[in-house]
Amino acid sequence: MKNTRRQMLALALCAAAAGAAGPGWAQAWPTKPITLVVAYPAGGDTDALARLFAEKLSARVGQPVVVDNRPGASGVIGSSFVAKAPADGYTLLVAPSTFSIAQIVLKTGAGAGYDVVNGFTPIIQTAMMPLFLVSGPGSGAKNLKDMVAAAKRSPDLSYASPGSGSPMHILGEMFNKSAGLNIKHVPYKGVAPAINDVLGGHVPLTVVTYGPIAPYLPSGKVTPLAVADKARSPLAPNVPTLAELGYKDIEVVAWNGIFGPKGLSPEIVKTLNGHFNEILKMPDVAAKMAVFGALPLGGTPETLAKTNAADFERFGRVIKELGIQAD
């Protein structure tokens, strides 16, 4: 009888310990630093957003949150690193919408290693960034009609983008097709060098988010001609949409989201999603994001999953149709 009682007591203690190790483990997270991986160089919009989120998340979870830049291959190197990381909530990816399409535009074999749609755990869509068609001092165009007329007169007119296969490149080629033009694409390795050459008059046009051009608007050095969103942007409410100007088949918006490795526990996803939703409601966060040309979003992991899958499917078709490929 005594042995039986001892055995029952031992079983009860084991069950209690097992219960504590389950939910208790999830509640204890995080117990060490969290890494936000950015698959692009320091200094860009995605890097700036990641550093802003890192500061705010660290204050909420009581652990250091560090940004790890792993650039290369249009974001594939950093994304691949996160895809292969342990699904423990300590390695996350801060990704722009190029994430959805990078492997499609890369040369054969360069993007192997992960599944864009099913190989990650979506956490939250943090921001959307409207894309603008912009003229520089070398174009002479003050509105879209002027720009189209100039493109028809000159077969050498060109536009800059931050890289082949970027959403900006895709928008430029969609506009070319819709308007019956052949404005030449000039790819750069990032937004900063593209803007510098537009300001210098070396390239007359560009496609870009609002943040990089905002400092030059008061002086008139650049002129936003149209925004490629379904409605005018609160960042620049005086700029008409492409649809308003007669190009109703073009809508391209850049976004930013946070993903974890595949298999991240629902408890950690829920915790992270809650933290980021609260961070995105902070007035100082919204103000800083506006400087980058980003508008805070938030929402559920399912929203990010749907956005990512829709872009992969839609822009996959567009990329193949227009023959867009990374350098």
Coordinates of C-alpha atoms in Angstrom, one line a residue:
M1 CA 0.0 0.0 0.0
K2 CA 2.8 2.4 0.9
N3 CA 4.6 1.7 -2.4
T4 CA 1.4 2.4 -4.2
R5 CA 0.9 5.7 -2.5
R6 CA 4.5 6.7 -3.2
Q7 CA 4.1 5.7 -6.9
M8 CA 0.9 7.8 -7.1
L9 CA 2.6 10.8 -5.5
A10 CA 5.5 10.5 -7.9
L11 CA 3.2 10.4 -10.9
A12 CA 1.4 13.5 -9.6
L13 CA 4.6 15.4 -9.2
C14 CA 5.8 14.4 -12.7
A15 CA 2.4 15.5 -14.2
A16 CA 2.7 18.9 -12.4
A17 CA 6.3 19.3 -13.6
A18 CA 5.2 18.5 -17.2
G19 CA 2.4 21.1 -17.0
A20 CA 4.8 23.7 -15.8
A21 CA 7.3 23.0 -18.5
G22 CA 4.6 23.5 -21.2
P23 CA 2.7 26.7 -20.8
G24 CA 5.2 28.0 -18.3
W25 CA 8.0 27.9 -21.0
A26 CA 5.9 30.0 -23.4
Q27 CA 5.1 32.5 -20.6
A28 CA 8.8 32.8 -19.7
W29 CA 9.8 33.8 -23.3
P30 CA 12.0 35.8 -23.8
T31 CA 14.9 34.9 -21.5
K32 CA 17.7 36.1 -23.8
P33 CA 18.4 38.7 -26.5
I34 CA 16.2 38.7 -29.7
T35 CA 17.7 39.3 -33.1
L36 CA 15.9 41.2 -35.9
V37 CA 17.5 40.2 -39.2
V38 CA 17.5 42.8 -42.0
A39 CA 18.5 41.3 -45.3
Y40 CA 19.8 44.7 -46.6
P41 CA 22.6 47.1 -45.7
A42 CA 22.4 49.5 -42.8
G43 CA 21.0 52.9 -43.6
G44 CA 18.0 51.9 -45.7
D45 CA 14.3 52.2 -44.9
T46 CA 14.0 48.6 -43.7
D47 CA 17.0 49.0 -41.5
A48 CA 15.6 52.2 -40.0
L49 CA 12.3 50.5 -39.3
A50 CA 14.0 47.5 -37.7
R51 CA 16.0 49.7 -35.4
L52 CA 12.9 51.7 -34.3
F53 CA 11.1 48.4 -33.6
A54 CA 14.1 47.0 -31.8
E55 CA 14.2 49.9 -29.3
K56 CA 10.5 49.7 -28.6
L57 CA 10.3 45.9 -28.4
S58 CA 13.3 45.7 -26.0
A59 CA 11.6 48.1 -23.6
R60 CA 8.4 46.0 -23.6
V61 CA 10.0 42.5 -23.2
G62 CA 12.9 43.4 -20.9
Q63 CA 15.6 41.9 -23.1
P64 CA 18.0 43.3 -25.6
V65 CA 16.8 43.4 -29.2
V66 CA 19.6 43.7 -31.7
V67 CA 19.5 44.3 -35.5
D68 CA 21.7 42.0 -37.6
N69 CA 22.2 43.2 -41.2
R70 CA 22.8 40.3 -43.6
P71 CA 22.7 41.8 -47.1
G72 CA 23.1 40.2 -50.5
A73 CA 21.3 38.6 -53.4
S74 CA 18.2 40.9 -53.2
G75 CA 17.5 39.9 -49.6
V76 CA 17.8 36.1 -50.2
I77 CA 20.9 35.7 -47.9
G78 CA 19.3 37.2 -44.9
S79 CA 15.9 35.6 -45.5
S80 CA 17.6 32.2 -45.9
F81 CA 19.4 32.6 -42.6
V82 CA 16.1 33.2 -40.8
A83 CA 14.4 30.3 -42.6
K84 CA 17.1 27.9 -41.2
A85 CA 17.2 29.4 -37.7
P86 CA 15.6 27.6 -34.7
A87 CA 11.9 28.3 -34.4
D88 CA 12.3 29.6 -30.8
G89 CA 11.3 33.3 -31.2
Y90 CA 14.9 34.6 -30.9
T91 CA 15.6 35.2 -34.6
L92 CA 13.1 37.2 -36.6
L93 CA 13.1 38.7 -40.1
V94 CA 12.1 42.3 -40.8
A95 CA 11.3 42.2 -44.5
P96 CA 10.2 44.7 -47.2
S97 CA 7.8 43.5 -49.9
T98 CA 10.7 42.6 -52.1
F99 CA 10.8 39.5 -49.9
S100 CA 7.8 38.1 -51.8
I101 CA 9.4 38.5 -55.3
A102 CA 13.2 38.3 -54.8
Q103 CA 13.4 34.6 -55.8
I104 CA 11.3 35.1 -58.9
V105 CA 13.5 37.9 -60.3
L106 CA 16.8 36.3 -59.4
K107 CA 18.8 34.4 -62.0
T108 CA 18.2 30.6 -62.0
G109 CA 19.4 28.9 -58.8
A110 CA 20.4 32.1 -57.0
G111 CA 17.3 32.1 -54.7
A112 CA 17.1 28.4 -53.8
G113 CA 16.7 27.5 -50.2
Y114 CA 13.4 28.5 -48.8
D115 CA 9.7 28.7 -49.6
V116 CA 8.5 32.3 -49.6
V117 CA 4.8 31.5 -48.9
N118 CA 5.0 28.4 -46.6
G119 CA 8.6 28.5 -45.3
F120 CA 8.1 31.2 -42.6
T121 CA 5.8 32.1 -39.7
P122 CA 4.0 35.4 -40.4
I123 CA 3.8 37.7 -37.3
I124 CA 2.6 41.1 -38.4
Q125 CA 2.5 43.5 -41.3
T126 CA 4.0 46.6 -39.9
A127 CA 3.8 49.3 -42.6
M128 CA 2.8 50.2 -46.1
M129 CA 4.9 52.6 -48.2
P130 CA 3.2 54.3 -51.2
L131 CA 5.3 54.5 -54.4
F132 CA 5.6 57.7 -56.4
L133 CA 6.6 58.5 -59.9
V134 CA 9.0 61.4 -59.5
S135 CA 10.7 63.8 -61.9
G136 CA 14.1 65.4 -61.1
P137 CA 15.6 68.7 -62.3
G138 CA 16.8 67.1 -65.5
S139 CA 13.4 66.2 -66.8
G140 CA 11.6 69.5 -67.1
A141 CA 8.3 67.6 -66.3
K142 CA 6.0 69.2 -63.7
N143 CA 3.2 66.8 -64.2
L144 CA 2.6 63.3 -65.6
K145 CA 1.3 64.6 -68.9
D146 CA 4.6 66.5 -69.4
M147 CA 6.5 63.4 -68.6
V148 CA 4.6 61.2 -71.0
A149 CA 5.0 63.8 -73.8
A150 CA 8.8 63.9 -73.1
A151 CA 9.0 60.1 -73.2
K152 CA 7.3 60.1 -76.6
R153 CA 9.7 62.7 -78.0
S154 CA 12.9 61.2 -76.6
P155 CA 13.7 57.4 -76.9
D156 CA 16.5 58.0 -74.4
L157 CA 14.4 59.0 -71.4
S158 CA 15.3 56.9 -68.4
Y159 CA 14.2 56.3 -64.8
A160 CA 16.1 55.2 -61.7
S161 CA 15.1 52.5 -59.3
P162 CA 16.9 51.1 -56.2
G163 CA 17.4 47.8 -57.9
S164 CA 16.3 45.4 -60.7
G165 CA 13.2 43.4 -59.6
S166 CA 12.3 45.8 -56.8
P167 CA 8.6 47.0 -56.5
M168 CA 9.9 50.3 -58.0
H169 CA 11.2 48.5 -61.1
I170 CA 8.0 46.6 -61.4
L171 CA 5.9 49.8 -61.2
G172 CA 8.1 51.5 -63.8
E173 CA 7.6 48.6 -66.3
M174 CA 3.9 48.4 -65.6
F175 CA 3.6 52.1 -66.4
N176 CA 5.7 51.7 -69.6
K177 CA 3.2 49.0 -70.7
S178 CA 0.1 50.9 -69.8
A179 CA 1.3 54.2 -71.4
G180 CA 2.8 52.6 -74.4
L181 CA 6.2 53.9 -73.6
N182 CA 9.8 52.6 -73.4
I183 CA 11.4 54.6 -70.7
K184 CA 14.7 52.9 -70.0
H185 CA 15.3 51.4 -66.6
V186 CA 18.5 52.3 -64.7
P187 CA 19.0 50.1 -61.7
Y188 CA 21.0 51.2 -58.6
K189 CA 22.2 49.4 -55.5
G190 CA 19.8 51.1 -53.1
V191 CA 17.7 54.2 -52.9
A192 CA 20.4 56.7 -51.9
P193 CA 22.6 56.4 -55.0
A194 CA 19.5 56.5 -57.2
I195 CA 18.2 59.7 -55.6
N196 CA 21.7 61.3 -55.8
D197 CA 21.8 60.8 -59.6
V198 CA 18.3 62.1 -60.0
L199 CA 19.2 65.2 -58.0
G200 CA 22.4 65.6 -60.0
G201 CA 20.4 65.6 -63.3
H202 CA 22.0 62.3 -64.5
V203 CA 18.7 60.5 -64.6
P204 CA 15.5 62.5 -65.1
L205 CA 13.0 60.3 -63.4
T206 CA 12.7 57.8 -60.5
V207 CA 10.2 55.6 -58.7
V208 CA 10.6 55.8 -55.0
T209 CA 8.9 55.9 -51.6
Y210 CA 8.1 59.2 -50.0
G211 CA 10.7 59.4 -47.3
P212 CA 13.8 59.8 -49.5
I213 CA 12.3 62.6 -51.6
A214 CA 10.7 64.6 -48.7
P215 CA 13.7 66.7 -47.9
Y216 CA 13.9 68.0 -51.5
L217 CA 10.2 68.9 -52.0
P218 CA 10.3 72.4 -50.5
S219 CA 13.1 73.5 -52.8
G220 CA 11.4 72.0 -55.9
K221 CA 14.4 69.8 -56.7
V222 CA 12.1 66.9 -57.3
T223 CA 8.4 66.8 -58.2
P224 CA 6.1 63.8 -57.4
L225 CA 4.0 63.2 -60.5
A226 CA 1.7 60.5 -59.3
V227 CA 1.2 57.9 -56.6
A228 CA 0.6 54.2 -57.5
D229 CA -2.0 53.5 -54.7
K230 CA -5.8 53.2 -54.9
A231 CA -6.2 56.5 -53.0
R232 CA -4.1 59.6 -52.5
S233 CA -1.5 59.3 -49.8
P234 CA -1.8 61.2 -46.5
L235 CA 2.0 61.8 -46.9
A236 CA 1.4 63.8 -50.0
P237 CA -2.4 64.5 -50.4
N238 CA -1.9 66.9 -53.4
V239 CA -0.3 64.2 -55.6
P240 CA -2.9 62.5 -57.8
T241 CA -3.1 58.7 -58.2
L242 CA -2.3 57.1 -61.5
A243 CA -6.0 56.0 -61.7
E244 CA -7.1 59.6 -61.5
L245 CA -4.8 60.4 -64.4
G246 CA -6.2 57.6 -66.6
Y247 CA -4.0 54.7 -65.7
K248 CA -6.5 52.5 -63.9
D249 CA -4.6 49.2 -64.2
I250 CA -1.6 50.1 -62.1
E251 CA -1.5 49.7 -58.3
V252 CA 1.8 48.8 -56.6
V253 CA 2.4 49.5 -52.9
A254 CA 5.5 48.5 -51.0
W255 CA 5.1 47.1 -47.5
N256 CA 7.1 45.8 -44.5
G257 CA 6.4 42.8 -42.3
I258 CA 7.9 40.6 -39.6
F259 CA 8.4 36.9 -40.0
G260 CA 9.8 34.1 -37.9
P261 CA 11.1 30.7 -39.0
K262 CA 8.5 28.1 -39.9
G263 CA 7.1 26.3 -36.8
L264 CA 7.2 29.2 -34.4
S265 CA 4.8 28.5 -31.5
P266 CA 1.4 30.1 -31.6
E267 CA 2.0 31.5 -28.1
I268 CA 5.1 33.4 -29.1
V269 CA 3.4 34.6 -32.3
K270 CA 0.5 35.9 -30.3
T271 CA 2.8 37.6 -27.8
L272 CA 5.0 39.2 -30.6
N273 CA 1.9 40.3 -32.6
G274 CA 0.4 41.9 -29.5
H275 CA 3.6 43.8 -28.7
F276 CA 4.1 45.1 -32.3
N277 CA 0.4 46.1 -32.6
E278 CA 0.9 48.3 -29.4
I279 CA 4.2 49.7 -30.7
L280 CA 2.5 50.7 -34.0
K281 CA -0.1 52.7 -32.1
M282 CA 2.5 54.9 -30.4
P283 CA 2.4 58.5 -31.7
D284 CA 6.2 58.8 -31.7
V285 CA 6.5 55.6 -33.7
A286 CA 4.1 56.9 -36.4
A287 CA 5.9 60.2 -36.6
K288 CA 9.3 58.5 -37.1
M289 CA 7.8 56.1 -39.6
A290 CA 6.5 59.0 -41.6
V291 CA 10.0 60.3 -42.0
F292 CA 10.8 57.0 -43.8
G293 CA 7.7 57.4 -46.0
A294 CA 6.0 54.6 -44.1
L295 CA 2.5 54.4 -42.7
P296 CA 1.9 52.1 -39.7
L297 CA -0.4 49.1 -40.3
G298 CA -0.6 46.3 -37.7
G299 CA -3.2 43.6 -37.7
T300 CA -3.2 39.8 -37.5
P301 CA -0.6 37.3 -38.7
E302 CA -3.2 36.1 -41.2
T303 CA -3.2 39.5 -42.9
L304 CA 0.5 39.4 -43.5
A305 CA 0.2 35.8 -44.8
K306 CA -2.5 36.8 -47.3
T307 CA -0.6 39.9 -48.5
N308 CA 2.6 38.0 -49.0
A309 CA 0.9 35.2 -50.9
A310 CA -1.1 37.6 -53.0
D311 CA 2.0 39.6 -54.0
F312 CA 3.9 36.4 -54.8
E313 CA 1.2 35.2 -57.1
R314 CA 0.3 38.6 -58.7
F315 CA 3.8 40.0 -59.2
G316 CA 5.1 36.5 -60.2
R317 CA 2.8 36.8 -63.3
V318 CA 3.8 40.4 -64.0
I319 CA 7.5 39.7 -63.7
K320 CA 7.3 36.8 -66.1
E321 CA 5.0 38.7 -68.5
L322 CA 7.4 41.7 -68.6
G323 CA 10.6 39.7 -68.5
I324 CA 11.9 41.4 -65.4
Q325 CA 15.1 40.0 -64.0
A326 CA 17.7 41.0 -61.4
D327 CA 21.2 41.9 -62.5

